[in-house]
């Protein structure tokens, strides 16, 4: 019998979705999430087998000391920040579904890499060996939080595939590659039609850094960032760029969208830190979306609860200056 030691960051079983939800998932949606189409049957069968005692192994681990509950699908997909599709939390679920079709989708990988090119997303997912599931905390800089069961692949696989040149230190990621507005997009989003985010290469290759292609075993909805969306659970949600169209490797730290809009308030790192307040509000606690009236607030944890895993990335850095 193979015994699997759970990783420290894995959320424990009681924190994840009722199994029935996974079992009820629509097969077409699931295959779409996997990016495998009909050819995914084999993978599906092995995933189903892995799920037999509960959840696939990737989310079936222990996470000491938390009583977290996964946020309901309806809330994850109807309480969104996606400024290209409107400024209210309810806007993206409406406006991103007015006919915009993010499939098929090509992602361009370029800059300081040995393997540049434009790649079809489904082909990439197949190259990376399919999809895994990760249940992560999701903490917005606006001091609210959720727990999301993502499907996707580790960003490190994409970095290895791109094969960075030795001088490459950062990834610059950009949303959209169309020059024209897509259906539902707001012309006055203030972003010039482009959302930009960045990571250091060592952050991008950390085992927690993830590219989501699904939620709850279904293809990721447009409003959550279809078809490719960054998830770095130890950082504020604004790092989680949606609809990635281009990834460029560079030797200079990219200026991300929120830094460009308000550099005194939002930095490059955006690591969750209860001791470093936003200039206009405290970051010591967070409102739990769906948490109800009485259990609706909780203390914010250093690096959003992933301190043990990621603190070494920032050793010796002044986190108040590098916010
Ligand atoms: N990506 C793009 N392209 N445009 C955006 O406006 N908003 C960011 C991030 N990614 C945003 C984006 C912010 S501020 C947050 S908190 C998260 O997406 C929200 O993700 P969610 O809607 O899936 O919760």
PDB file of N, CA and C in Angstrom, residues 89-187:
ATOM      1  N   UNK A  89     -19.257  44.173  -8.020  1.00  0.00           N
ATOM      2  CA  UNK A  89     -18.953  42.751  -7.842  1.00  0.00           C
ATOM      3  C   UNK A  89     -19.873  41.853  -8.690  1.00  0.00           C
ATOM      4  N   UNK A  90     -21.087  42.331  -8.939  1.00  0.00           N
ATOM      5  CA  UNK A  90     -22.038  41.499  -9.694  1.00  0.00           C
ATOM      6  C   UNK A  90     -21.887  41.681 -11.211  1.00  0.00           C
ATOM      7  N   UNK A  91     -21.156  42.694 -11.650  1.00  0.00           N
ATOM      8  CA  UNK A  91     -21.064  42.991 -13.094  1.00  0.00           C
ATOM      9  C   UNK A  91     -20.411  41.891 -13.932  1.00  0.00           C
ATOM     10  N   UNK A  92     -19.236  41.361 -13.508  1.00  0.00           N
ATOM     11  CA  UNK A  92     -18.543  40.419 -14.398  1.00  0.00           C
ATOM     12  C   UNK A  92     -19.377  39.186 -14.767  1.00  0.00           C
ATOM     13  N   UNK A  93     -20.167  38.666 -13.818  1.00  0.00           N
ATOM     14  CA  UNK A  93     -20.960  37.463 -14.129  1.00  0.00           C
ATOM     15  C   UNK A  93     -21.959  37.755 -15.252  1.00  0.00           C
ATOM     16  N   UNK A  94     -22.399  39.011 -15.362  1.00  0.00           N
ATOM     17  CA  UNK A  94     -23.340  39.386 -16.425  1.00  0.00           C
ATOM     18  C   UNK A  94     -22.561  39.762 -17.694  1.00  0.00           C
ATOM     19  N   UNK A  95     -21.660  40.731 -17.560  1.00  0.00           N
ATOM     20  CA  UNK A  95     -21.016  41.307 -18.750  1.00  0.00           C
ATOM     21  C   UNK A  95     -20.026  40.372 -19.445  1.00  0.00           C
ATOM     22  N   UNK A  96     -19.380  39.481 -18.682  1.00  0.00           N
ATOM     23  CA  UNK A  96     -18.403  38.572 -19.312  1.00  0.00           C
ATOM     24  C   UNK A  96     -19.106  37.423 -20.031  1.00  0.00           C
ATOM     25  N   UNK A  97     -20.433  37.395 -19.904  1.00  0.00           N
ATOM     26  CA  UNK A  97     -21.181  36.308 -20.562  1.00  0.00           C
ATOM     27  C   UNK A  97     -22.170  36.846 -21.591  1.00  0.00           C
ATOM     28  N   UNK A  98     -21.804  37.982 -22.184  1.00  0.00           N
ATOM     29  CA  UNK A  98     -22.673  38.579 -23.199  1.00  0.00           C
ATOM     30  C   UNK A  98     -22.244  38.169 -24.600  1.00  0.00           C
ATOM     31  N   UNK A  99     -21.638  37.022 -24.723  1.00  0.00           N
ATOM     32  CA  UNK A  99     -21.243  36.548 -26.052  1.00  0.00           C
ATOM     33  C   UNK A  99     -19.745  36.419 -26.210  1.00  0.00           C
ATOM     34  N   UNK A 100     -18.994  36.842 -25.224  1.00  0.00           N
ATOM     35  CA  UNK A 100     -17.537  36.687 -25.317  1.00  0.00           C
ATOM     36  C   UNK A 100     -17.170  35.210 -25.218  1.00  0.00           C
ATOM     37  N   UNK A 101     -16.358  34.736 -26.165  1.00  0.00           N
ATOM     38  CA  UNK A 101     -15.973  33.326 -26.235  1.00  0.00           C
ATOM     39  C   UNK A 101     -14.463  33.195 -26.061  1.00  0.00           C
ATOM     40  N   UNK A 102     -13.985  32.825 -24.877  1.00  0.00           N
ATOM     41  CA  UNK A 102     -12.528  32.717 -24.711  1.00  0.00           C
ATOM     42  C   UNK A 102     -11.956  31.394 -25.201  1.00  0.00           C
ATOM     43  N   UNK A 103     -12.644  30.712 -26.097  1.00  0.00           N
ATOM     44  CA  UNK A 103     -12.140  29.444 -26.642  1.00  0.00           C
ATOM     45  C   UNK A 103     -12.336  29.439 -28.159  1.00  0.00           C
ATOM     46  N   UNK A 104     -11.443  28.931 -28.955  1.00  0.00           N
ATOM     47  CA  UNK A 104     -10.124  28.458 -28.526  1.00  0.00           C
ATOM     48  C   UNK A 104      -9.255  29.638 -28.105  1.00  0.00           C
ATOM     49  N   UNK A 105      -8.184  29.391 -27.382  1.00  0.00           N
ATOM     50  CA  UNK A 105      -7.356  30.464 -26.829  1.00  0.00           C
ATOM     51  C   UNK A 105      -5.891  30.120 -27.040  1.00  0.00           C
ATOM     52  N   UNK A 106      -5.144  31.124 -27.482  1.00  0.00           N
ATOM     53  CA  UNK A 106      -3.707  30.911 -27.643  1.00  0.00           C
ATOM     54  C   UNK A 106      -2.987  31.783 -26.635  1.00  0.00           C
ATOM     55  N   UNK A 107      -1.985  31.222 -26.014  1.00  0.00           N
ATOM     56  CA  UNK A 107      -1.172  32.025 -25.106  1.00  0.00           C
ATOM     57  C   UNK A 107       0.209  32.166 -25.730  1.00  0.00           C
ATOM     58  N   UNK A 108       0.707  33.400 -25.699  1.00  0.00           N
ATOM     59  CA  UNK A 108       2.004  33.665 -26.305  1.00  0.00           C
ATOM     60  C   UNK A 108       3.067  33.689 -25.213  1.00  0.00           C
ATOM     61  N   UNK A 109       4.137  32.929 -25.410  1.00  0.00           N
ATOM     62  CA  UNK A 109       5.228  32.913 -24.438  1.00  0.00           C
ATOM     63  C   UNK A 109       6.460  33.480 -25.138  1.00  0.00           C
ATOM     64  N   UNK A 110       7.045  34.519 -24.537  1.00  0.00           N
ATOM     65  CA  UNK A 110       8.159  35.153 -25.235  1.00  0.00           C
ATOM     66  C   UNK A 110       9.135  35.819 -24.297  1.00  0.00           C
ATOM     67  N   UNK A 111       9.949  36.690 -24.850  1.00  0.00           N
ATOM     68  CA  UNK A 111      10.984  37.363 -24.062  1.00  0.00           C
ATOM     69  C   UNK A 111      12.199  36.456 -23.904  1.00  0.00           C
ATOM     70  N   UNK A 112      12.788  36.456 -22.699  1.00  0.00           N
ATOM     71  CA  UNK A 112      14.045  35.752 -22.465  1.00  0.00           C
ATOM     72  C   UNK A 112      13.822  34.256 -22.215  1.00  0.00           C
ATOM     73  N   UNK A 113      13.391  33.554 -23.242  1.00  0.00           N
ATOM     74  CA  UNK A 113      13.183  32.100 -23.131  1.00  0.00           C
ATOM     75  C   UNK A 113      13.795  31.383 -24.330  1.00  0.00           C
ATOM     76  N   UNK A 114      14.082  30.118 -24.147  1.00  0.00           N
ATOM     77  CA  UNK A 114      14.635  29.328 -25.258  1.00  0.00           C
ATOM     78  C   UNK A 114      13.538  28.686 -26.090  1.00  0.00           C
ATOM     79  N   UNK A 115      12.310  28.704 -25.563  1.00  0.00           N
ATOM     80  CA  UNK A 115      11.218  28.048 -26.285  1.00  0.00           C
ATOM     81  C   UNK A 115      10.021  28.992 -26.471  1.00  0.00           C
ATOM     82  N   UNK A 116      10.229  30.079 -27.248  1.00  0.00           N
ATOM     83  CA  UNK A 116       9.128  31.023 -27.433  1.00  0.00           C
ATOM     84  C   UNK A 116       8.091  30.460 -28.401  1.00  0.00           C
ATOM     85  N   UNK A 117       6.894  30.990 -28.348  1.00  0.00           N
ATOM     86  CA  UNK A 117       5.891  30.552 -29.324  1.00  0.00           C
ATOM     87  C   UNK A 117       4.493  30.905 -28.872  1.00  0.00           C
ATOM     88  N   UNK A 118       3.549  30.582 -29.762  1.00  0.00           N
ATOM     89  CA  UNK A 118       2.129  30.763 -29.440  1.00  0.00           C
ATOM     90  C   UNK A 118       1.546  29.379 -29.308  1.00  0.00           C
ATOM     91  N   UNK A 119       0.886  29.130 -28.194  1.00  0.00           N
ATOM     92  CA  UNK A 119       0.444  27.768 -27.930  1.00  0.00           C
ATOM     93  C   UNK A 119      -1.041  27.709 -27.661  1.00  0.00           C
ATOM     94  N   UNK A 120      -1.679  26.700 -28.209  1.00  0.00           N
ATOM     95  CA  UNK A 120      -3.084  26.460 -27.923  1.00  0.00           C
ATOM     96  C   UNK A 120      -3.191  25.930 -26.485  1.00  0.00           C
ATOM     97  N   UNK A 121      -4.124  26.488 -25.735  1.00  0.00           N
ATOM     98  CA  UNK A 121      -4.231  26.153 -24.315  1.00  0.00           C
ATOM     99  C   UNK A 121      -4.467  24.653 -24.091  1.00  0.00           C
ATOM    100  N   UNK A 122      -5.359  24.074 -24.893  1.00  0.00           N
ATOM    101  CA  UNK A 122      -5.657  22.643 -24.700  1.00  0.00           C
ATOM    102  C   UNK A 122      -4.413  21.783 -24.952  1.00  0.00           C
ATOM    103  N   UNK A 123      -3.611  22.184 -25.954  1.00  0.00           N
ATOM    104  CA  UNK A 123      -2.383  21.426 -26.242  1.00  0.00           C
ATOM    105  C   UNK A 123      -1.414  21.534 -25.072  1.00  0.00           C
ATOM    106  N   UNK A 124      -1.319  22.749 -24.523  1.00  0.00           N
ATOM    107  CA  UNK A 124      -0.408  22.941 -23.385  1.00  0.00           C
ATOM    108  C   UNK A 124      -0.802  22.046 -22.222  1.00  0.00           C
ATOM    109  N   UNK A 125      -2.108  22.029 -21.915  1.00  0.00           N
ATOM    110  CA  UNK A 125      -2.575  21.236 -20.770  1.00  0.00           C
ATOM    111  C   UNK A 125      -2.234  19.763 -20.980  1.00  0.00           C
ATOM    112  N   UNK A 126      -2.384  19.295 -22.221  1.00  0.00           N
ATOM    113  CA  UNK A 126      -2.032  17.892 -22.510  1.00  0.00           C
ATOM    114  C   UNK A 126      -0.541  17.673 -22.296  1.00  0.00           C
ATOM    115  N   UNK A 127       0.266  18.611 -22.791  1.00  0.00           N
ATOM    116  CA  UNK A 127       1.729  18.506 -22.608  1.00  0.00           C
ATOM    117  C   UNK A 127       2.089  18.445 -21.124  1.00  0.00           C
ATOM    118  N   UNK A 128       1.338  19.195 -20.298  1.00  0.00           N
ATOM    119  CA  UNK A 128       1.675  19.274 -18.875  1.00  0.00           C
ATOM    120  C   UNK A 128       1.118  18.094 -18.071  1.00  0.00           C
ATOM    121  N   UNK A 129       0.481  17.156 -18.763  1.00  0.00           N
ATOM    122  CA  UNK A 129       0.038  15.933 -18.089  1.00  0.00           C
ATOM    123  C   UNK A 129      -1.320  16.057 -17.422  1.00  0.00           C
ATOM    124  N   UNK A 130      -2.144  17.020 -17.883  1.00  0.00           N
ATOM    125  CA  UNK A 130      -3.519  17.109 -17.360  1.00  0.00           C
ATOM    126  C   UNK A 130      -3.638  18.068 -16.188  1.00  0.00           C
ATOM    127  N   UNK A 131      -4.718  17.867 -15.477  1.00  0.00           N
ATOM    128  CA  UNK A 131      -5.174  18.842 -14.492  1.00  0.00           C
ATOM    129  C   UNK A 131      -5.136  18.257 -13.092  1.00  0.00           C
ATOM    130  N   UNK A 132      -4.773  19.074 -12.114  1.00  0.00           N
ATOM    131  CA  UNK A 132      -4.913  18.655 -10.715  1.00  0.00           C
ATOM    132  C   UNK A 132      -5.806  19.646  -9.981  1.00  0.00           C
ATOM    133  N   UNK A 133      -6.182  19.279  -8.752  1.00  0.00           N
ATOM    134  CA  UNK A 133      -7.079  20.149  -7.990  1.00  0.00           C
ATOM    135  C   UNK A 133      -6.373  20.681  -6.760  1.00  0.00           C
ATOM    136  N   UNK A 134      -6.600  21.937  -6.477  1.00  0.00           N
ATOM    137  CA  UNK A 134      -5.996  22.585  -5.312  1.00  0.00           C
ATOM    138  C   UNK A 134      -7.068  23.402  -4.589  1.00  0.00           C
ATOM    139  N   UNK A 135      -7.207  23.180  -3.311  1.00  0.00           N
ATOM    140  CA  UNK A 135      -8.126  24.002  -2.523  1.00  0.00           C
ATOM    141  C   UNK A 135      -7.284  25.056  -1.808  1.00  0.00           C
ATOM    142  N   UNK A 136      -7.492  26.309  -2.177  1.00  0.00           N
ATOM    143  CA  UNK A 136      -6.658  27.387  -1.647  1.00  0.00           C
ATOM    144  C   UNK A 136      -7.512  28.482  -1.002  1.00  0.00           C
ATOM    145  N   UNK A 137      -6.932  29.121   0.011  1.00  0.00           N
ATOM    146  CA  UNK A 137      -7.531  30.350   0.514  1.00  0.00           C
ATOM    147  C   UNK A 137      -7.336  31.440  -0.545  1.00  0.00           C
ATOM    148  N   UNK A 138      -8.280  32.367  -0.612  1.00  0.00           N
ATOM    149  CA  UNK A 138      -8.245  33.456  -1.595  1.00  0.00           C
ATOM    150  C   UNK A 138      -8.543  34.741  -0.824  1.00  0.00           C
ATOM    151  N   UNK A 139      -7.539  35.619  -0.685  1.00  0.00           N
ATOM    152  CA  UNK A 139      -7.682  36.818   0.165  1.00  0.00           C
ATOM    153  C   UNK A 139      -7.500  38.056  -0.708  1.00  0.00           C
ATOM    154  N   UNK A 140      -8.541  38.860  -0.803  1.00  0.00           N
ATOM    155  CA  UNK A 140      -8.467  40.080  -1.607  1.00  0.00           C
ATOM    156  C   UNK A 140      -7.865  41.205  -0.770  1.00  0.00           C
ATOM    157  N   UNK A 141      -7.171  42.133  -1.429  1.00  0.00           N
ATOM    158  CA  UNK A 141      -6.587  43.293  -0.745  1.00  0.00           C
ATOM    159  C   UNK A 141      -7.688  44.154  -0.101  1.00  0.00           C
ATOM    160  N   UNK A 142      -8.933  43.984  -0.586  1.00  0.00           N
ATOM    161  CA  UNK A 142     -10.064  44.746  -0.010  1.00  0.00           C
ATOM    162  C   UNK A 142     -10.541  44.144   1.315  1.00  0.00           C
ATOM    163  N   UNK A 143      -9.816  43.171   1.840  1.00  0.00           N
ATOM    164  CA  UNK A 143     -10.096  42.555   3.148  1.00  0.00           C
ATOM    165  C   UNK A 143     -11.336  41.673   3.174  1.00  0.00           C
ATOM    166  N   UNK A 144     -11.564  40.935   2.101  1.00  0.00           N
ATOM    167  CA  UNK A 144     -12.540  39.839   2.134  1.00  0.00           C
ATOM    168  C   UNK A 144     -11.835  38.562   1.682  1.00  0.00           C
ATOM    169  N   UNK A 145     -12.429  37.416   2.028  1.00  0.00           N
ATOM    170  CA  UNK A 145     -11.757  36.164   1.650  1.00  0.00           C
ATOM    171  C   UNK A 145     -12.753  35.056   1.311  1.00  0.00           C
ATOM    172  N   UNK A 146     -12.250  34.097   0.585  1.00  0.00           N
ATOM    173  CA  UNK A 146     -13.009  32.893   0.204  1.00  0.00           C
ATOM    174  C   UNK A 146     -12.047  31.708   0.312  1.00  0.00           C
ATOM    175  N   UNK A 147     -12.588  30.495   0.111  1.00  0.00           N
ATOM    176  CA  UNK A 147     -11.759  29.295  -0.063  1.00  0.00           C
ATOM    177  C   UNK A 147     -12.240  28.658  -1.369  1.00  0.00           C
ATOM    178  N   UNK A 148     -11.324  28.485  -2.316  1.00  0.00           N
ATOM    179  CA  UNK A 148     -11.735  28.090  -3.671  1.00  0.00           C
ATOM    180  C   UNK A 148     -11.104  26.758  -4.078  1.00  0.00           C
ATOM    181  N   UNK A 149     -11.923  25.802  -4.545  1.00  0.00           N
ATOM    182  CA  UNK A 149     -11.352  24.567  -5.111  1.00  0.00           C
ATOM    183  C   UNK A 149     -11.048  24.763  -6.607  1.00  0.00           C
ATOM    184  N   UNK A 150      -9.785  25.035  -6.893  1.00  0.00           N
ATOM    185  CA  UNK A 150      -9.370  25.305  -8.278  1.00  0.00           C
ATOM    186  C   UNK A 150      -8.976  23.999  -8.974  1.00  0.00           C
ATOM    187  N   UNK A 151      -9.111  23.972 -10.273  1.00  0.00           N
ATOM    188  CA  UNK A 151      -8.515  22.927 -11.117  1.00  0.00           C
ATOM    189  C   UNK A 151      -7.496  23.639 -12.000  1.00  0.00           C
ATOM    190  N   UNK A 152      -6.407  22.967 -12.323  1.00  0.00           N
ATOM    191  CA  UNK A 152      -5.413  23.607 -13.175  1.00  0.00           C
ATOM    192  C   UNK A 152      -4.090  22.880 -13.146  1.00  0.00           C
ATOM    193  N   UNK A 153      -3.014  23.625 -13.396  1.00  0.00           N
ATOM    194  CA  UNK A 153      -1.687  22.994 -13.396  1.00  0.00           C
ATOM    195  C   UNK A 153      -0.681  23.931 -12.720  1.00  0.00           C
ATOM    196  N   UNK A 154       0.386  23.374 -12.152  1.00  0.00           N
ATOM    197  CA  UNK A 154       1.389  24.221 -11.512  1.00  0.00           C
ATOM    198  C   UNK A 154       2.056  25.133 -12.544  1.00  0.00           C
ATOM    199  N   UNK A 155       2.214  26.386 -12.188  1.00  0.00           N
ATOM    200  CA  UNK A 155       2.869  27.337 -13.091  1.00  0.00           C
ATOM    201  C   UNK A 155       4.297  26.892 -13.412  1.00  0.00           C
ATOM    202  N   UNK A 156       4.922  26.163 -12.473  1.00  0.00           N
ATOM    203  CA  UNK A 156       6.300  25.711 -12.699  1.00  0.00           C
ATOM    204  C   UNK A 156       6.415  24.866 -13.977  1.00  0.00           C
ATOM    205  N   UNK A 157       5.328  24.161 -14.338  1.00  0.00           N
ATOM    206  CA  UNK A 157       5.382  23.333 -15.560  1.00  0.00           C
ATOM    207  C   UNK A 157       5.483  24.224 -16.794  1.00  0.00           C
ATOM    208  N   UNK A 158       4.757  25.346 -16.751  1.00  0.00           N
ATOM    209  CA  UNK A 158       4.814  26.266 -17.888  1.00  0.00           C
ATOM    210  C   UNK A 158       6.188  26.938 -17.959  1.00  0.00           C
ATOM    211  N   UNK A 159       6.735  27.277 -16.798  1.00  0.00           N
ATOM    212  CA  UNK A 159       8.063  27.912 -16.783  1.00  0.00           C
ATOM    213  C   UNK A 159       9.102  26.938 -17.345  1.00  0.00           C
ATOM    214  N   UNK A 160       9.036  25.681 -16.916  1.00  0.00           N
ATOM    215  CA  UNK A 160       9.996  24.688 -17.416  1.00  0.00           C
ATOM    216  C   UNK A 160       9.851  24.531 -18.928  1.00  0.00           C
ATOM    217  N   UNK A 161       8.618  24.534 -19.416  1.00  0.00           N
ATOM    218  CA  UNK A 161       8.354  24.401 -20.847  1.00  0.00           C
ATOM    219  C   UNK A 161       8.927  25.603 -21.621  1.00  0.00           C
ATOM    220  N   UNK A 162       8.771  26.807 -21.043  1.00  0.00           N
ATOM    221  CA  UNK A 162       9.282  28.025 -21.701  1.00  0.00           C
ATOM    222  C   UNK A 162      10.807  28.027 -21.722  1.00  0.00           C
ATOM    223  N   UNK A 163      11.419  27.383 -20.728  1.00  0.00           N
ATOM    224  CA  UNK A 163      12.873  27.265 -20.639  1.00  0.00           C
ATOM    225  C   UNK A 163      13.568  28.640 -20.599  1.00  0.00           C
ATOM    226  N   UNK A 164      13.439  29.333 -19.460  1.00  0.00           N
ATOM    227  CA  UNK A 164      13.995  30.689 -19.360  1.00  0.00           C
ATOM    228  C   UNK A 164      15.507  30.730 -19.563  1.00  0.00           C
ATOM    229  N   UNK A 165      15.970  31.799 -20.163  1.00  0.00           N
ATOM    230  CA  UNK A 165      17.414  32.022 -20.281  1.00  0.00           C
ATOM    231  C   UNK A 165      17.947  32.404 -18.894  1.00  0.00           C
ATOM    232  N   UNK A 166      19.251  32.220 -18.639  1.00  0.00           N
ATOM    233  CA  UNK A 166      19.789  32.458 -17.296  1.00  0.00           C
ATOM    234  C   UNK A 166      19.506  33.875 -16.758  1.00  0.00           C
ATOM    235  N   UNK A 167      19.450  34.881 -17.633  1.00  0.00           N
ATOM    236  CA  UNK A 167      19.241  36.261 -17.169  1.00  0.00           C
ATOM    237  C   UNK A 167      17.794  36.588 -16.821  1.00  0.00           C
ATOM    238  N   UNK A 168      16.865  35.700 -17.126  1.00  0.00           N
ATOM    239  CA  UNK A 168      15.443  36.008 -16.891  1.00  0.00           C
ATOM    240  C   UNK A 168      15.147  35.957 -15.399  1.00  0.00           C
ATOM    241  N   UNK A 169      14.598  37.032 -14.874  1.00  0.00           N
ATOM    242  CA  UNK A 169      14.330  37.087 -13.422  1.00  0.00           C
ATOM    243  C   UNK A 169      12.836  37.214 -13.107  1.00  0.00           C
ATOM    244  N   UNK A 170      12.069  37.677 -14.084  1.00  0.00           N
ATOM    245  CA  UNK A 170      10.644  37.960 -13.837  1.00  0.00           C
ATOM    246  C   UNK A 170       9.766  37.435 -14.967  1.00  0.00           C
ATOM    247  N   UNK A 171       8.481  37.232 -14.623  1.00  0.00           N
ATOM    248  CA  UNK A 171       7.460  36.959 -15.639  1.00  0.00           C
ATOM    249  C   UNK A 171       6.538  38.176 -15.678  1.00  0.00           C
ATOM    250  N   UNK A 172       6.237  38.637 -16.876  1.00  0.00           N
ATOM    251  CA  UNK A 172       5.230  39.684 -17.035  1.00  0.00           C
ATOM    252  C   UNK A 172       4.038  39.051 -17.746  1.00  0.00           C
ATOM    253  N   UNK A 173       2.881  39.106 -17.119  1.00  0.00           N
ATOM    254  CA  UNK A 173       1.697  38.474 -17.710  1.00  0.00           C
ATOM    255  C   UNK A 173       0.693  39.549 -18.102  1.00  0.00           C
ATOM    256  N   UNK A 174       0.081  39.363 -19.258  1.00  0.00           N
ATOM    257  CA  UNK A 174      -0.868  40.356 -19.764  1.00  0.00           C
ATOM    258  C   UNK A 174      -2.181  39.675 -20.143  1.00  0.00           C
ATOM    259  N   UNK A 175      -3.287  40.330 -19.763  1.00  0.00           N
ATOM    260  CA  UNK A 175      -4.614  39.831 -20.145  1.00  0.00           C
ATOM    261  C   UNK A 175      -4.938  40.288 -21.564  1.00  0.00           C
ATOM    262  N   UNK A 176      -5.757  39.539 -22.240  1.00  0.00           N
ATOM    263  CA  UNK A 176      -6.208  39.857 -23.600  1.00  0.00           C
ATOM    264  C   UNK A 176      -5.059  39.914 -24.605  1.00  0.00           C
ATOM    265  N   UNK A 177      -5.315  39.567 -25.804  1.00  0.00           N
ATOM    266  CA  UNK A 177      -4.357  39.848 -26.860  1.00  0.00           C
ATOM    267  C   UNK A 177      -5.061  40.491 -28.049  1.00  0.00           C
ATOM    268  N   UNK A 178      -6.373  40.679 -27.925  1.00  0.00           N
ATOM    269  CA  UNK A 178      -7.122  41.333 -29.006  1.00  0.00           C
ATOM    270  C   UNK A 178      -6.956  42.837 -28.900  1.00  0.00           C
ATOM    271  N   UNK A 179      -6.866  43.506 -30.025  1.00  0.00           N
ATOM    272  CA  UNK A 179      -6.792  44.960 -29.960  1.00  0.00           C
ATOM    273  C   UNK A 179      -8.171  45.576 -29.839  1.00  0.00           C
ATOM    274  N   UNK A 180      -9.194  44.793 -30.213  1.00  0.00           N
ATOM    275  CA  UNK A 180     -10.547  45.333 -30.117  1.00  0.00           C
ATOM    276  C   UNK A 180     -11.206  44.860 -28.829  1.00  0.00           C
ATOM    277  N   UNK A 181     -12.227  45.592 -28.397  1.00  0.00           N
ATOM    278  CA  UNK A 181     -12.956  45.181 -27.208  1.00  0.00           C
ATOM    279  C   UNK A 181     -13.703  43.891 -27.502  1.00  0.00           C
ATOM    280  N   UNK A 182     -13.799  43.013 -26.515  1.00  0.00           N
ATOM    281  CA  UNK A 182     -14.605  41.801 -26.694  1.00  0.00           C
ATOM    282  C   UNK A 182     -16.018  42.087 -26.202  1.00  0.00           C
ATOM    283  N   UNK A 183     -16.944  41.208 -26.559  1.00  0.00           N
ATOM    284  CA  UNK A 183     -18.341  41.400 -26.161  1.00  0.00           C
ATOM    285  C   UNK A 183     -18.440  41.582 -24.653  1.00  0.00           C
ATOM    286  N   UNK A 184     -19.135  42.594 -24.233  1.00  0.00           N
ATOM    287  CA  UNK A 184     -19.361  42.804 -22.805  1.00  0.00           C
ATOM    288  C   UNK A 184     -18.304  43.651 -22.123  1.00  0.00           C
ATOM    289  N   UNK A 185     -17.148  43.830 -22.790  1.00  0.00           N
ATOM    290  CA  UNK A 185     -16.067  44.589 -22.137  1.00  0.00           C
ATOM    291  C   UNK A 185     -16.426  46.072 -22.074  1.00  0.00           C
ATOM    292  N   UNK A 186     -16.070  46.702 -20.951  1.00  0.00           N
ATOM    293  CA  UNK A 186     -16.400  48.103 -20.753  1.00  0.00           C
ATOM    294  C   UNK A 186     -15.276  48.969 -21.331  1.00  0.00           C
ATOM    295  N   UNK A 187     -15.650  49.924 -22.174  1.00  0.00           N
ATOM    296  CA  UNK A 187     -14.630  50.756 -22.813  1.00  0.00           C
ATOM    297  C   UNK A 187     -13.916  51.636 -21.795  1.00  0.00           C
TER     298      UNK A 187
END
